[in-house]
Amino acid sequence: MKILILGAGGMLGHDLVHEFKDFKPILWDRDKCDITDEKKSSELILELAPELIINAAAYTDVEGAEDNEQLANLINAQGVKNVAQAAREIGATLVHISTEYVFDGKQSFGYDEDSKPNPLSAYGRSKYQGEVKLIQSGCKYYLVRTSWLYGKAPQMGKPRGKNFIDTIIAKAEAEEPLKVVDDQYGRPTYTRDLARSIRELVLSKLESGIYHAVNEGETTWYGLAQATLKLRNIDVKIEPCASSEYPSKAIRPQYSLLNNNKLPQLRDWQVALKDYLNS
Ligand SMILES: NC(=O)c1ccc[n+]([C@@H]2O[C@H](COP(=O)([O-])OP(=O)(O)OC[C@H]3O[C@@H](n4cnc5c(N)ncnc54)[C@H](OP(=O)(O)O)[C@@H]3O)[C@@H](O)[C@H]2O)c1
């Protein structure tokens, strides 16, 4: 199968490249294919004619999107439309990644694949618009929502990015005071596990539709920070706090729990975290 990975240099892209390496995927980042450039991205995709496209390209700066909603929409909605149209023209299947931020986080029991989105932030709105455009495009798609991603270094010559786990470790090692939000709940997900789940989804040829792929269990950002430091044997004081004490432009969902009702369960988040920290 001829596979194209868009956003191959990003955090998830890194693990997708590894997961699909036996297929020798074609790897494109923004430099090669800017998905906001309708004409050029379409020409490139049509010429390559892949059977499967995995779109891990996105505008992912949640805070930044509040000031740059137009850019977030251009990449996360118009860009997705461009890729989806090209996929439809060549009959390719498109795997597209979305987020728990499409939901308002008011349901403590979480969100099913068919729950109604109601985004609270500019980033969430842009990702939701991307979902709508994907579904309307008429291409064969797998829309995979996930949450609280962490993973290894981006590749393709780019410097290592930041994720929550690495930031907590760096701050603790620098003996900076640690105060972490304890009233937002989520399912931290290791990009390696997500990439594996996407591979299983694609190869099992399940029907087109929306899927939730997250590590099992749930915690708060404080719980995740605590578990990280414990697994790393770093003994520093860490204080829980309320979201209201943490000024931010973007409103984040309080219960961003995606329920996985359709895919084989991923492992528990604590097991995945241990694996990440040992790797
Ligand atoms: N991170 C999370 O916690 C999280 C949670 C839920 C869902 N998601 C979703 O998961 C997916 C992957 O996220 P991630 O954290 O791996 O993202 P990431 O590390 O920020 O990577 C995104 C990639 O997209 C590329 N990109 C940006 N604009 C582009 C454009 N116009 N054309 C082509 N490529 C472009 C970026 O390239 P440059 O480096 O050149 O900008 C980067 O390589 C995204 O769809 C995101 O919305 C993420």
XYZ file of C-alpha atoms and ligand atoms in Angstrom:
327
model
C 0.000 0.000 0.000
C 1.312 3.421 -0.986
C 1.082 5.653 2.104
C 1.573 9.403 2.420
C 2.120 10.947 5.864
C 1.439 14.691 6.106
C 2.891 16.551 9.095
C 5.518 13.825 9.275
C 7.889 16.077 11.239
C 5.470 16.626 14.143
C 5.212 14.775 17.455
C 2.631 12.229 16.294
C 4.137 12.224 12.803
C 7.366 10.901 14.312
C 5.694 7.773 15.665
C 3.523 7.286 12.586
C 6.664 7.193 10.471
C 8.089 4.501 12.749
C 4.845 2.517 12.929
C 4.354 2.371 9.150
C 8.010 1.987 8.186
C 7.521 -1.433 6.600
C 5.290 0.299 4.037
C 8.088 2.771 3.229
C 5.701 5.731 3.538
C 6.265 9.001 1.723
C 6.919 11.707 4.327
C 5.907 15.275 3.693
C 6.151 18.226 6.000
C 5.098 21.828 5.485
C 8.206 22.596 3.394
C 7.265 19.939 0.848
C 3.480 20.295 1.008
C 1.741 23.192 2.701
C -1.817 21.915 3.060
C -3.200 25.469 2.994
C -2.006 25.855 -0.607
C -5.011 24.293 -2.361
C -3.550 24.202 -5.871
C -0.072 22.952 -5.046
C -1.078 20.440 -2.364
C -3.734 19.028 -4.665
C -1.298 18.740 -7.588
C 1.291 17.015 -5.409
C -1.185 14.533 -3.956
C -2.804 13.758 -7.305
C 0.587 13.174 -8.886
C 1.734 10.880 -6.082
C -1.625 9.060 -5.978
C -1.283 7.343 -2.579
C -3.874 4.796 -1.478
C -3.759 6.020 2.102
C -3.103 9.530 3.407
C -2.505 10.134 7.116
C -2.869 13.784 8.024
C -0.946 14.625 11.197
C -0.428 18.230 10.053
C -2.174 20.843 12.155
C -2.000 24.154 13.924
C -1.670 22.917 17.528
C -0.921 26.020 19.602
C -4.066 26.214 21.760
C -3.172 29.561 23.367
C -1.839 31.026 20.117
C -5.069 30.191 18.295
C -6.976 32.701 20.431
C -4.983 35.499 18.759
C -4.610 33.748 15.398
C -7.972 32.125 14.796
C -7.813 32.843 11.074
C -4.526 30.983 10.726
C -5.796 28.113 12.890
C -8.857 27.849 10.619
C -6.767 28.038 7.488
C -4.652 25.053 8.539
C -7.129 23.017 10.600
C -10.231 23.509 8.456
C -9.366 24.756 4.943
C -6.172 22.643 4.872
C -8.163 19.523 5.768
C -10.706 20.334 3.066
C -7.908 20.608 0.490
C -6.435 17.238 1.450
C -9.864 15.580 1.639
C -10.847 16.819 -1.829
C -7.626 15.461 -3.296
C -8.167 12.153 -1.478
C -11.664 11.881 -2.938
C -10.423 12.557 -6.460
C -7.920 9.691 -6.343
C -10.071 7.360 -4.217
C -7.592 7.414 -1.328
C -8.581 6.798 2.294
C -7.797 9.728 4.562
C -6.923 9.287 8.234
C -7.341 12.615 9.980
C -6.548 13.393 13.611
C -8.827 15.497 15.786
C -9.100 16.356 19.441
C -11.153 16.313 22.636
C -11.199 20.129 22.364
C -14.168 19.823 20.001
C -16.231 19.095 23.138
C -17.188 21.494 25.931
C -16.011 19.168 28.724
C -19.137 19.552 30.827
C -19.914 15.795 30.921
C -17.980 14.078 33.703
C -18.768 10.673 32.134
C -16.943 11.599 28.933
C -17.734 11.826 25.246
C -18.651 9.051 22.830
C -17.769 9.001 19.147
C -21.248 10.302 18.263
C -21.490 12.923 21.038
C -22.311 16.412 19.847
C -19.298 18.752 19.621
C -19.459 22.184 21.217
C -15.938 23.666 21.205
C -15.006 26.363 23.720
C -11.757 27.650 22.210
C -10.524 28.971 18.863
C -8.365 25.858 18.448
C -11.360 23.616 19.233
C -13.555 25.499 16.752
C -10.928 25.213 14.014
C -10.527 21.464 14.609
C -14.300 20.995 14.626
C -14.588 22.837 11.304
C -11.926 20.455 9.980
C -14.090 17.505 11.057
C -17.119 18.984 9.284
C -15.182 19.605 6.065
C -13.706 16.116 6.137
C -17.111 14.481 6.532
C -18.679 16.705 3.840
C -15.868 15.997 1.361
C -17.196 12.600 0.356
C -13.816 10.845 0.653
C -13.362 7.612 2.581
C -12.102 8.719 5.980
C -11.155 7.670 9.469
C -11.576 10.596 11.830
C -9.495 9.726 14.889
C -9.957 11.886 17.981
C -7.338 11.734 20.691
C -6.230 13.730 23.742
C -3.350 14.971 25.912
C -0.644 13.696 23.562
C 2.964 13.231 24.573
C 5.726 11.651 22.576
C 9.281 11.791 21.401
C 11.265 14.209 19.332
C 9.988 15.571 16.077
C 12.305 14.551 13.268
C 13.234 15.679 9.771
C 15.907 18.045 11.068
C 13.589 19.943 13.433
C 14.580 20.523 17.084
C 12.919 18.528 19.831
C 9.509 19.943 20.721
C 7.964 20.373 24.146
C 5.415 18.158 25.766
C 3.874 18.343 29.232
C 5.874 15.419 30.660
C 9.255 16.746 29.509
C 8.369 20.254 30.720
C 7.500 18.971 34.211
C 10.759 17.000 34.421
C 12.803 19.980 33.231
C 11.158 22.311 35.751
C 11.586 19.838 38.605
C 15.251 19.297 37.743
C 15.750 23.066 37.663
C 14.088 23.139 41.095
C 11.432 25.553 39.865
C 8.267 25.658 42.037
C 5.624 23.360 40.601
C 1.963 24.262 40.740
C -0.234 22.185 38.462
C -3.937 22.300 37.580
C -5.955 19.660 39.399
C -9.481 20.306 38.145
C -9.170 19.326 34.476
C -9.571 15.632 33.735
C -8.305 13.783 30.711
C -6.782 10.670 29.205
C -3.051 11.235 28.559
C -2.083 9.373 25.396
C 1.346 8.223 24.235
C 1.825 8.981 20.535
C 3.395 5.541 20.039
C 0.212 3.843 21.241
C -1.916 6.142 19.106
C 0.196 5.408 16.009
C -0.181 1.657 16.663
C -3.916 2.035 17.055
C -4.129 3.965 13.775
C -2.219 1.172 12.053
C -4.633 -1.438 13.425
C -7.589 0.672 12.336
C -6.300 1.085 8.807
C -5.295 -2.544 8.343
C -8.512 -3.926 9.822
C -10.451 -2.071 7.136
C -13.162 -0.966 9.567
C -15.878 1.211 8.124
C -15.418 4.930 7.519
C -16.294 7.036 10.538
C -15.283 8.606 13.827
C -13.025 6.744 16.263
C -11.641 7.658 19.689
C -8.096 6.448 20.388
C -6.818 7.248 23.889
C -4.940 5.440 26.623
C -7.346 4.058 29.230
C -7.933 5.467 32.726
C -8.120 9.124 33.627
C -6.266 11.719 35.637
C -5.735 15.459 36.061
C -2.688 17.448 34.933
C -1.585 17.386 38.576
C -2.017 13.595 38.691
C 0.000 13.250 35.503
C 2.777 15.462 36.865
C 2.855 13.528 40.143
C 3.034 10.163 38.365
C 5.832 11.452 36.139
C 7.980 12.633 39.027
C 7.352 9.439 40.991
C 8.377 7.242 38.066
C 11.483 9.388 37.597
C 12.302 9.285 41.335
C 12.386 13.065 41.502
C 11.518 14.214 44.986
C 10.244 17.784 44.721
C 7.211 19.463 46.171
C 4.361 19.833 43.754
C 1.232 21.772 44.536
C -2.250 21.245 43.056
C -4.146 24.333 41.935
C -7.429 25.336 40.269
C -7.618 26.332 36.571
C -8.762 29.753 37.743
C -5.311 30.289 39.296
C -3.672 29.620 35.941
C -4.402 32.543 33.616
C -4.972 31.420 30.049
C -6.670 32.903 27.001
C -8.181 29.633 25.818
C -11.036 28.037 27.720
C -10.214 24.386 28.153
C -12.732 21.577 28.638
C -12.960 20.450 32.272
C -13.716 16.789 31.530
C -11.949 16.081 28.282
C -12.542 12.361 28.508
C -12.918 10.628 25.158
C -14.638 7.247 25.469
C -13.269 4.603 23.118
C -16.265 2.433 22.219
C -15.190 1.173 18.795
C -11.466 0.350 18.721
C -9.552 -2.293 20.700
C -8.650 -0.674 24.043
C -5.256 0.959 24.365
C -3.274 0.209 27.543
C -3.703 2.183 30.777
C -2.122 5.644 30.730
C 0.149 4.821 33.702
C 1.649 1.806 31.928
C 2.169 3.860 28.767
C 3.787 6.688 30.742
C 6.234 4.273 32.373
C 7.156 2.935 28.964
C 7.703 6.457 27.601
C 9.917 7.418 30.534
C 11.969 4.219 30.202
C 12.463 4.553 26.484
N -0.690 17.570 21.080
C -1.808 17.196 21.663
O -1.931 17.152 22.907
C -2.997 16.778 20.821
C -4.165 16.337 21.466
C -5.249 15.919 20.694
C -5.174 15.943 19.313
N -4.045 16.399 18.711
C -4.005 16.399 17.240
O -3.053 15.433 16.840
C -2.430 15.840 15.617
C -0.922 15.801 15.762
O -0.555 16.682 16.811
P 0.968 16.908 17.244
O 0.946 17.296 18.681
O 1.803 15.779 16.759
O 1.289 18.222 16.398
P 2.689 18.958 16.144
O 3.804 18.286 16.870
O 2.424 20.408 16.392
O 2.908 18.699 14.600
C 2.103 19.311 13.630
C 2.838 19.231 12.314
O 2.016 19.875 11.339
C 2.874 20.652 10.502
N 2.126 21.730 9.868
C 1.648 22.868 10.432
N 1.050 23.628 9.498
C 1.157 22.968 8.315
C 0.755 23.246 6.986
N 0.116 24.374 6.675
N 1.028 22.333 6.040
C 1.680 21.194 6.323
N 2.116 20.873 7.561
C 1.849 21.754 8.544
C 3.916 21.192 11.459
O 5.031 21.637 10.711
P 5.908 22.879 11.234
O 6.732 22.322 12.366
O 6.691 23.271 10.046
O 4.935 23.922 11.698
C 4.193 19.953 12.314
O 5.155 19.122 11.715
C -3.024 17.209 15.292
O -4.089 17.061 14.398
C -3.547 17.707 16.624
O -4.609 18.619 16.457
C -2.954 16.803 19.423
